[in-house]
Amino acid sequence: MKRWQRALQDNYGTPTIELVSGKGSVVKDSNGNTYLDFLAGIATNVLGHGHPAVVKAVTKQIATLGHVSNFYAHPNVLELAEKLQKMTGDKSARVFFCNSGAEANEAALKLSRKTGKYKIVATNESFHGRTMGALSLTGQPSKRNPFKPLLKGIKHVPFGDSLAMKRAITKKTAMVIVEPIMGEAGVIVPPSDYLKNLRKYCDDNGALLVFDCVQTGMGRTGDWFGYEYSGIKPDVITLAKGLGGGLPLGAMIALGSASTLFSAGDHGSTFGGNPVATAAGLAVIASIEKEKILKHVDEVGAFLLAELALIPGVTEVRGAGLLIGLTLEKPVAKAVTKKCQESGALINAPGESIIRLAPALNVSMRQAQKFVAIFSQALKGVTHV
């Protein structure tokens, strides 16, 4: 803690433990304590720690060809772009690679300006990143207010409210950006017809529909992107987190006419789509397919949703696949998070009464069962003090 405070800025506060190693869904700290990792780098380590396929791919690539910049092509960036294109089911899809979700959303924002319009509609409590453009899209006043003035022309409306969206979207709207399932707000699932309604409103007004799949993407919900349940396609998909399996890798995928908006020189990223990160991305997708992980996500996710709902003190459990949010009866989420850590499980409390779970997609059923027991005891211990 002292070393952290002497050398790092205080934007994260000071961590209470130092993690030194990990294997699968188990991590170890510098004191030798082990933990079930049910946050996975905030939904990033989709194959857990030290997955053999990722280790092999990254090791081989860094020994073969390092960074080359986007002045030149290389095999991995071509193959991964083609793979993502295929995953969208749309041959018109074109990919821009970057390093994070915030960067992917910044790219989407810039793309929307190429429509000749600048007004944007986003949602209250959304999270799209912390860079100035992405922060302008984010609907959380506590994160926005200290850094005003932000970008103008962005209107925030309640998430899941189709009527509010219909009223907000006009012929002057460049884009609408939403998360298929809100992540940081506490894993909020919209009404089943919400995304379909947004598609119609955007089509009626000539606005781009952007799905921020940074947290829902790469199999976390049991589907590749997390919007598939809606039966519609967006104009833009933003990805990151799980795409690199722990390495920094993001993507902004534009479909249809949106895919031709950027011209040479309009946008760029020094490290975007570099050989090492894209090697990891290819290994992640191949492993998810080979190990039939999407089916596993459905099975373990269904177990957790059912079992966690039975725990006294939990008033609601929601989500899809292995993106799960819990609402607690009392505002003790931070205390429960601390108690779980003391008992050997890492989770996240995005609100006073809200818990977020996002374990590796290959977490075992036995580990899920162990987690339920730890969480149940932790909540009981906090609420019965």
Coordinates of C-alpha atoms in Angstrom, one line a residue:
M1 CA 0.0 0.0 0.0
K2 CA 2.8 2.4 0.8
R3 CA 4.6 1.6 -2.4
W4 CA 1.4 2.2 -4.4
Q5 CA 0.8 5.6 -2.7
R6 CA 4.4 6.7 -3.2
A7 CA 4.5 5.8 -6.9
L8 CA 0.9 5.9 -8.4
Q9 CA -1.7 8.7 -8.6
D10 CA -4.8 8.4 -6.4
N11 CA -7.4 7.9 -9.1
Y12 CA -8.1 4.3 -8.1
G13 CA -7.6 4.8 -4.4
T14 CA -5.3 2.2 -2.8
P15 CA -5.9 -1.5 -3.4
T16 CA -6.1 -3.7 -0.3
I17 CA -4.4 -6.8 -1.8
E18 CA -1.6 -7.4 -4.3
L19 CA -2.3 -10.3 -6.8
V20 CA 0.8 -12.1 -8.0
S21 CA -0.4 -15.2 -9.9
G22 CA -3.5 -16.9 -11.3
K23 CA -4.6 -20.1 -13.0
G24 CA -8.0 -20.3 -14.5
S25 CA -10.5 -18.7 -12.1
V26 CA -8.2 -18.8 -9.1
V27 CA -5.7 -16.0 -8.2
K28 CA -3.1 -15.8 -5.4
D29 CA -2.0 -12.7 -3.5
S30 CA 1.4 -11.7 -2.2
N31 CA 0.6 -13.3 1.2
G32 CA -0.2 -16.7 -0.4
N33 CA -4.0 -16.4 0.0
T34 CA -6.1 -17.7 -2.9
Y35 CA -9.3 -16.3 -4.2
L36 CA -12.1 -17.4 -6.6
D37 CA -12.0 -14.6 -9.2
F38 CA -15.6 -13.8 -10.0
L39 CA -14.8 -10.4 -11.5
A40 CA -12.2 -11.6 -14.1
G41 CA -10.5 -8.2 -14.6
I42 CA -14.0 -6.7 -14.9
A43 CA -15.3 -9.1 -17.5
T44 CA -12.0 -9.2 -19.3
N45 CA -10.3 -12.6 -18.6
V46 CA -13.0 -14.6 -20.4
L47 CA -10.8 -17.7 -20.4
G48 CA -9.4 -17.1 -17.0
H49 CA -5.7 -16.7 -16.1
G50 CA -3.0 -18.5 -18.0
H51 CA -5.1 -20.3 -20.5
P52 CA -2.7 -22.5 -22.6
A53 CA -4.0 -21.3 -26.0
V54 CA -3.6 -17.6 -25.2
V55 CA -0.2 -18.2 -23.6
K56 CA 1.0 -20.2 -26.6
A57 CA -0.4 -17.7 -29.2
V58 CA 1.1 -14.6 -27.5
T59 CA 4.5 -16.3 -26.8
K60 CA 4.8 -17.5 -30.4
Q61 CA 3.8 -14.1 -31.8
I62 CA 6.1 -11.9 -29.6
A63 CA 9.0 -14.1 -30.7
T64 CA 8.0 -13.9 -34.4
L65 CA 6.9 -10.3 -35.0
G66 CA 6.3 -7.5 -32.5
H67 CA 4.7 -4.1 -33.1
V68 CA 4.5 -2.9 -36.8
S69 CA 1.9 -0.1 -36.7
N70 CA -0.9 0.3 -39.2
F71 CA 1.4 1.4 -42.0
Y72 CA 1.7 -2.3 -42.7
A73 CA -0.6 -5.3 -42.7
H74 CA 0.1 -8.6 -40.8
P75 CA -1.6 -12.0 -40.8
N76 CA -3.3 -11.7 -37.4
V77 CA -5.1 -8.4 -38.0
L78 CA -6.5 -9.7 -41.3
E79 CA -7.7 -13.0 -39.8
L80 CA -9.2 -11.4 -36.7
A81 CA -11.1 -8.8 -38.7
E82 CA -12.4 -11.5 -41.0
K83 CA -13.4 -13.5 -38.0
L84 CA -15.3 -10.6 -36.4
Q85 CA -17.0 -9.9 -39.7
K86 CA -18.2 -13.5 -39.9
M87 CA -19.5 -13.3 -36.3
T88 CA -21.7 -10.4 -37.2
G89 CA -23.3 -12.4 -40.0
D90 CA -22.9 -9.4 -42.3
K91 CA -20.3 -9.3 -45.1
S92 CA -20.5 -5.5 -45.2
A93 CA -19.0 -5.2 -41.7
R94 CA -15.6 -3.4 -41.5
V95 CA -13.4 -3.4 -38.4
F96 CA -11.4 -0.7 -36.7
F97 CA -9.0 -2.0 -34.0
C98 CA -8.0 0.0 -30.9
N99 CA -7.0 -0.8 -27.3
S100 CA -10.0 -0.4 -25.0
G101 CA -13.7 0.1 -24.8
A102 CA -13.4 3.8 -24.3
E103 CA -11.3 4.0 -27.5
A104 CA -13.9 1.9 -29.4
N105 CA -16.7 4.3 -28.3
E106 CA -14.6 7.3 -29.2
A107 CA -14.2 5.9 -32.6
A108 CA -18.0 5.3 -32.9
L109 CA -18.5 8.9 -31.8
K110 CA -16.1 10.2 -34.5
L111 CA -17.8 8.0 -37.0
S112 CA -21.2 9.5 -36.2
R113 CA -19.8 13.0 -37.0
K114 CA -19.2 11.8 -40.6
T115 CA -22.9 11.7 -41.0
G116 CA -22.9 15.5 -41.0
K117 CA -24.9 15.6 -37.7
Y118 CA -23.6 15.9 -34.1
K119 CA -26.6 15.3 -31.8
I120 CA -26.4 12.0 -29.8
V121 CA -28.9 10.2 -27.5
A122 CA -27.5 8.0 -24.7
T123 CA -29.0 6.6 -21.5
N124 CA -29.0 7.6 -17.8
E125 CA -26.6 5.5 -15.7
S126 CA -24.8 4.1 -18.8
F127 CA -21.1 3.6 -18.8
H128 CA -19.1 4.1 -22.1
G129 CA -15.6 5.0 -20.8
R130 CA -13.7 7.8 -19.1
T131 CA -12.0 9.7 -21.9
M132 CA -13.6 13.0 -22.6
G133 CA -15.8 11.9 -25.6
A134 CA -16.7 8.5 -24.0
L135 CA -17.4 10.3 -20.7
S136 CA -19.7 12.7 -22.5
L137 CA -21.7 9.6 -23.6
T138 CA -21.7 8.1 -20.0
G139 CA -24.9 8.8 -18.1
Q140 CA -23.4 9.0 -14.6
P141 CA -23.3 12.5 -13.1
S142 CA -20.8 11.5 -10.4
K143 CA -18.2 10.7 -13.1
R144 CA -19.2 13.5 -15.5
N145 CA -19.6 16.6 -13.2
P146 CA -16.0 17.1 -12.1
F147 CA -14.9 17.3 -15.8
K148 CA -17.4 19.7 -17.3
P149 CA -17.7 21.2 -19.8
L150 CA -18.1 18.0 -21.9
L151 CA -19.2 17.5 -25.5
K152 CA -22.4 19.4 -26.3
G153 CA -25.5 18.0 -28.1
I154 CA -25.8 14.7 -26.0
K155 CA -29.1 13.9 -24.4
H156 CA -29.5 11.2 -21.8
V157 CA -32.8 9.4 -21.3
P158 CA -33.9 6.6 -19.0
F159 CA -32.6 3.2 -20.1
G160 CA -35.3 0.7 -21.2
D161 CA -37.9 3.5 -21.9
S162 CA -38.8 3.2 -25.5
L163 CA -41.2 6.2 -25.4
A164 CA -38.5 8.5 -24.0
M165 CA -36.1 7.3 -26.8
K166 CA -38.8 7.9 -29.5
R167 CA -39.2 11.5 -28.2
A168 CA -35.5 12.1 -28.0
I169 CA -34.5 10.9 -31.5
T170 CA -35.0 13.4 -34.3
K171 CA -33.8 14.0 -37.8
K172 CA -30.9 15.9 -36.3
T173 CA -29.7 12.8 -34.3
A174 CA -26.3 11.4 -35.5
M175 CA -26.3 8.4 -33.3
V176 CA -28.0 6.5 -30.5
I177 CA -25.7 4.5 -28.2
V178 CA -26.9 1.9 -25.7
E179 CA -25.6 -1.2 -23.9
P180 CA -27.7 -4.3 -24.7
I181 CA -27.5 -5.0 -21.0
M182 CA -26.3 -2.2 -18.7
G183 CA -23.1 -3.4 -17.0
E184 CA -21.8 -0.9 -14.5
A185 CA -25.2 0.3 -13.6
G186 CA -25.8 -3.1 -12.0
V187 CA -26.6 -5.4 -14.9
I188 CA -29.9 -4.0 -16.0
V189 CA -31.8 -5.9 -18.7
P190 CA -34.1 -3.8 -20.9
P191 CA -37.7 -4.9 -22.0
S192 CA -37.5 -7.5 -24.7
D193 CA -38.7 -5.2 -27.5
Y194 CA -36.5 -2.2 -26.5
L195 CA -33.6 -2.7 -28.9
K196 CA -36.0 -3.5 -31.8
N197 CA -37.9 -0.3 -31.1
L198 CA -34.6 1.7 -31.2
R199 CA -33.8 0.1 -34.5
K200 CA -37.1 1.5 -35.9
Y201 CA -36.7 5.0 -34.4
C202 CA -33.1 5.2 -35.8
D203 CA -34.2 4.1 -39.2
D204 CA -37.1 6.6 -39.3
N205 CA -34.7 9.5 -38.5
G206 CA -31.5 8.4 -40.3
A207 CA -29.5 8.0 -37.1
L208 CA -26.8 5.4 -36.4
L209 CA -27.7 2.8 -33.9
V210 CA -24.6 1.9 -31.8
F211 CA -24.5 -1.1 -29.4
D212 CA -21.8 -0.8 -26.8
C213 CA -21.0 -4.5 -26.4
V214 CA -17.8 -3.9 -24.5
Q215 CA -19.1 -5.8 -21.4
T216 CA -21.7 -8.0 -23.0
G217 CA -19.5 -9.1 -25.8
M218 CA -17.3 -12.1 -26.5
G219 CA -19.7 -14.7 -25.2
R220 CA -20.4 -13.2 -21.8
T221 CA -24.2 -13.5 -22.2
G222 CA -24.0 -16.8 -24.0
D223 CA -24.0 -15.1 -27.4
W224 CA -21.1 -13.4 -29.2
F225 CA -22.2 -9.8 -28.7
G226 CA -25.1 -9.8 -26.3
Y227 CA -27.8 -8.1 -28.5
E228 CA -28.7 -11.2 -30.6
Y229 CA -31.8 -11.8 -28.5
S230 CA -33.3 -8.7 -30.1
G231 CA -33.3 -10.2 -33.6
I232 CA -32.0 -6.9 -35.1
K233 CA -28.6 -5.6 -36.2
P234 CA -27.0 -2.3 -35.2
D235 CA -25.0 0.0 -37.4
V236 CA -22.0 -0.1 -35.1
I237 CA -20.8 -2.6 -32.5
T238 CA -18.1 -1.6 -30.0
L239 CA -16.0 -4.4 -28.4
A240 CA -13.1 -4.7 -25.9
K241 CA -12.6 -6.4 -22.5
G242 CA -13.0 -10.1 -23.4
L243 CA -11.8 -9.7 -27.0
G244 CA -8.1 -9.8 -26.0
G245 CA -8.5 -12.4 -23.3
G246 CA -6.6 -10.1 -20.8
L247 CA -4.6 -8.2 -23.3
P248 CA -5.6 -4.6 -24.3
L249 CA -7.7 -4.9 -27.5
G250 CA -10.8 -3.1 -28.6
A251 CA -12.8 -2.9 -31.9
M252 CA -15.3 -0.7 -33.5
I253 CA -17.3 -2.7 -36.1
A254 CA -19.4 -0.7 -38.6
L255 CA -22.0 -2.4 -40.7
G256 CA -23.9 -1.4 -43.9
S257 CA -23.5 2.1 -45.1
A258 CA -21.8 3.1 -41.8
S259 CA -18.8 0.9 -42.8
T260 CA -17.8 3.3 -45.5
L261 CA -18.0 6.6 -43.5
F262 CA -14.3 6.7 -42.5
S263 CA -11.8 7.7 -45.1
A264 CA -8.0 7.4 -45.0
G265 CA -6.6 9.6 -42.2
D266 CA -9.9 10.1 -40.4
H267 CA -8.9 8.0 -37.4
G268 CA -6.1 5.9 -36.1
S269 CA -4.4 4.1 -33.2
T270 CA -0.7 3.4 -32.8
F271 CA -1.2 0.1 -31.1
G272 CA -4.6 -0.8 -32.4
G273 CA -4.7 -4.3 -33.9
N274 CA -1.1 -5.0 -33.1
P275 CA 0.2 -8.6 -33.8
V276 CA 0.4 -9.7 -30.1
A277 CA -3.0 -8.5 -29.0
T278 CA -4.7 -9.9 -32.1
A279 CA -2.9 -13.2 -31.6
A280 CA -4.6 -13.3 -28.2
G281 CA -7.9 -12.4 -29.8
L282 CA -7.7 -15.2 -32.3
A283 CA -6.8 -17.7 -29.5
V284 CA -9.8 -16.5 -27.4
I285 CA -12.3 -17.0 -30.3
A286 CA -10.9 -20.4 -31.3
S287 CA -10.9 -21.6 -27.7
I288 CA -14.5 -20.5 -27.1
E289 CA -15.6 -22.4 -30.3
K290 CA -13.4 -25.5 -29.7
E291 CA -14.4 -25.9 -26.0
K292 CA -18.1 -25.1 -26.7
I293 CA -17.9 -22.4 -24.0
L294 CA -21.1 -20.6 -25.1
K295 CA -23.2 -23.6 -24.0
H296 CA -21.3 -23.8 -20.8
V297 CA -22.0 -20.1 -20.1
D298 CA -25.7 -20.8 -20.4
E299 CA -25.5 -23.7 -18.0
V300 CA -23.4 -22.1 -15.3
G301 CA -25.2 -18.8 -15.7
A302 CA -28.6 -20.5 -15.2
F303 CA -27.3 -22.2 -12.1
L304 CA -26.0 -19.0 -10.5
L305 CA -29.2 -17.0 -11.4
A306 CA -31.3 -19.7 -9.7
E307 CA -29.2 -20.3 -6.6
L308 CA -28.3 -16.7 -5.8
A309 CA -32.0 -15.8 -5.9
L310 CA -32.7 -18.2 -3.0
I311 CA -30.2 -16.5 -0.6
P312 CA -31.9 -14.6 2.2
G313 CA -31.2 -10.9 1.8
V314 CA -31.1 -11.0 -2.0
T315 CA -34.2 -9.2 -3.5
E316 CA -33.4 -9.6 -7.2
V317 CA -31.0 -11.5 -9.5
R318 CA -30.8 -10.5 -13.1
G319 CA -28.6 -10.7 -16.2
A320 CA -27.7 -13.2 -18.9
G321 CA -25.1 -15.9 -19.1
L322 CA -22.2 -14.9 -16.8
L323 CA -23.0 -11.2 -16.5
I324 CA -25.0 -11.2 -13.3
G325 CA -26.3 -8.4 -11.1
L326 CA -27.8 -8.8 -7.6
T327 CA -29.8 -6.3 -5.6
L328 CA -29.5 -6.7 -1.8
E329 CA -32.2 -6.0 0.7
K330 CA -29.9 -3.7 2.6
P331 CA -27.2 -1.2 1.5
V332 CA -24.4 -3.5 2.5
A333 CA -22.8 -4.3 -0.9
K334 CA -19.4 -2.9 -0.1
A335 CA -19.3 -4.8 3.2
V336 CA -20.3 -8.0 1.5
T337 CA -17.6 -7.5 -1.1
K338 CA -15.0 -7.1 1.7
K339 CA -16.4 -10.1 3.5
C340 CA -16.2 -12.2 0.3
Q341 CA -12.6 -11.2 -0.2
E342 CA -11.8 -12.2 3.3
S343 CA -13.5 -15.6 2.6
G344 CA -11.7 -16.1 -0.7
A345 CA -13.8 -14.6 -3.5
L346 CA -13.4 -11.4 -5.5
I347 CA -16.6 -9.6 -6.6
N348 CA -17.6 -6.0 -7.3
A349 CA -20.1 -3.6 -5.7
P350 CA -21.1 -0.9 -8.3
G351 CA -23.7 0.5 -5.9
E352 CA -24.6 0.5 -2.2
S353 CA -27.1 -2.3 -2.7
I354 CA -25.8 -3.9 -5.9
I355 CA -23.3 -6.7 -6.6
R356 CA -21.9 -7.4 -10.1
L357 CA -20.5 -10.8 -11.0
A358 CA -18.5 -11.5 -14.2
P359 CA -16.3 -14.6 -13.8
A360 CA -14.3 -16.3 -16.6
L361 CA -16.6 -18.0 -19.1
N362 CA -15.0 -21.3 -18.4
V363 CA -15.5 -21.2 -14.6
S364 CA -16.4 -24.7 -13.5
M365 CA -19.7 -25.7 -12.0
R366 CA -17.9 -26.7 -8.9
Q367 CA -16.4 -23.3 -8.5
A368 CA -19.8 -21.7 -9.1
Q369 CA -21.2 -23.9 -6.3
K370 CA -18.3 -22.9 -4.0
F371 CA -18.9 -19.2 -4.8
V372 CA -22.6 -19.5 -3.9
A373 CA -21.7 -20.9 -0.5
I374 CA -19.1 -18.1 0.1
F375 CA -21.4 -15.4 -0.9
S376 CA -24.3 -16.7 1.1
Q377 CA -22.2 -16.8 4.3
A378 CA -20.7 -13.4 3.6
L379 CA -24.1 -11.8 3.2
K380 CA -25.4 -13.6 6.3
G381 CA -22.3 -12.5 8.3
V382 CA -22.8 -8.8 7.3
T383 CA -26.6 -8.6 7.8
H384 CA -26.6 -10.4 11.1
V385 CA -23.9 -8.3 12.8

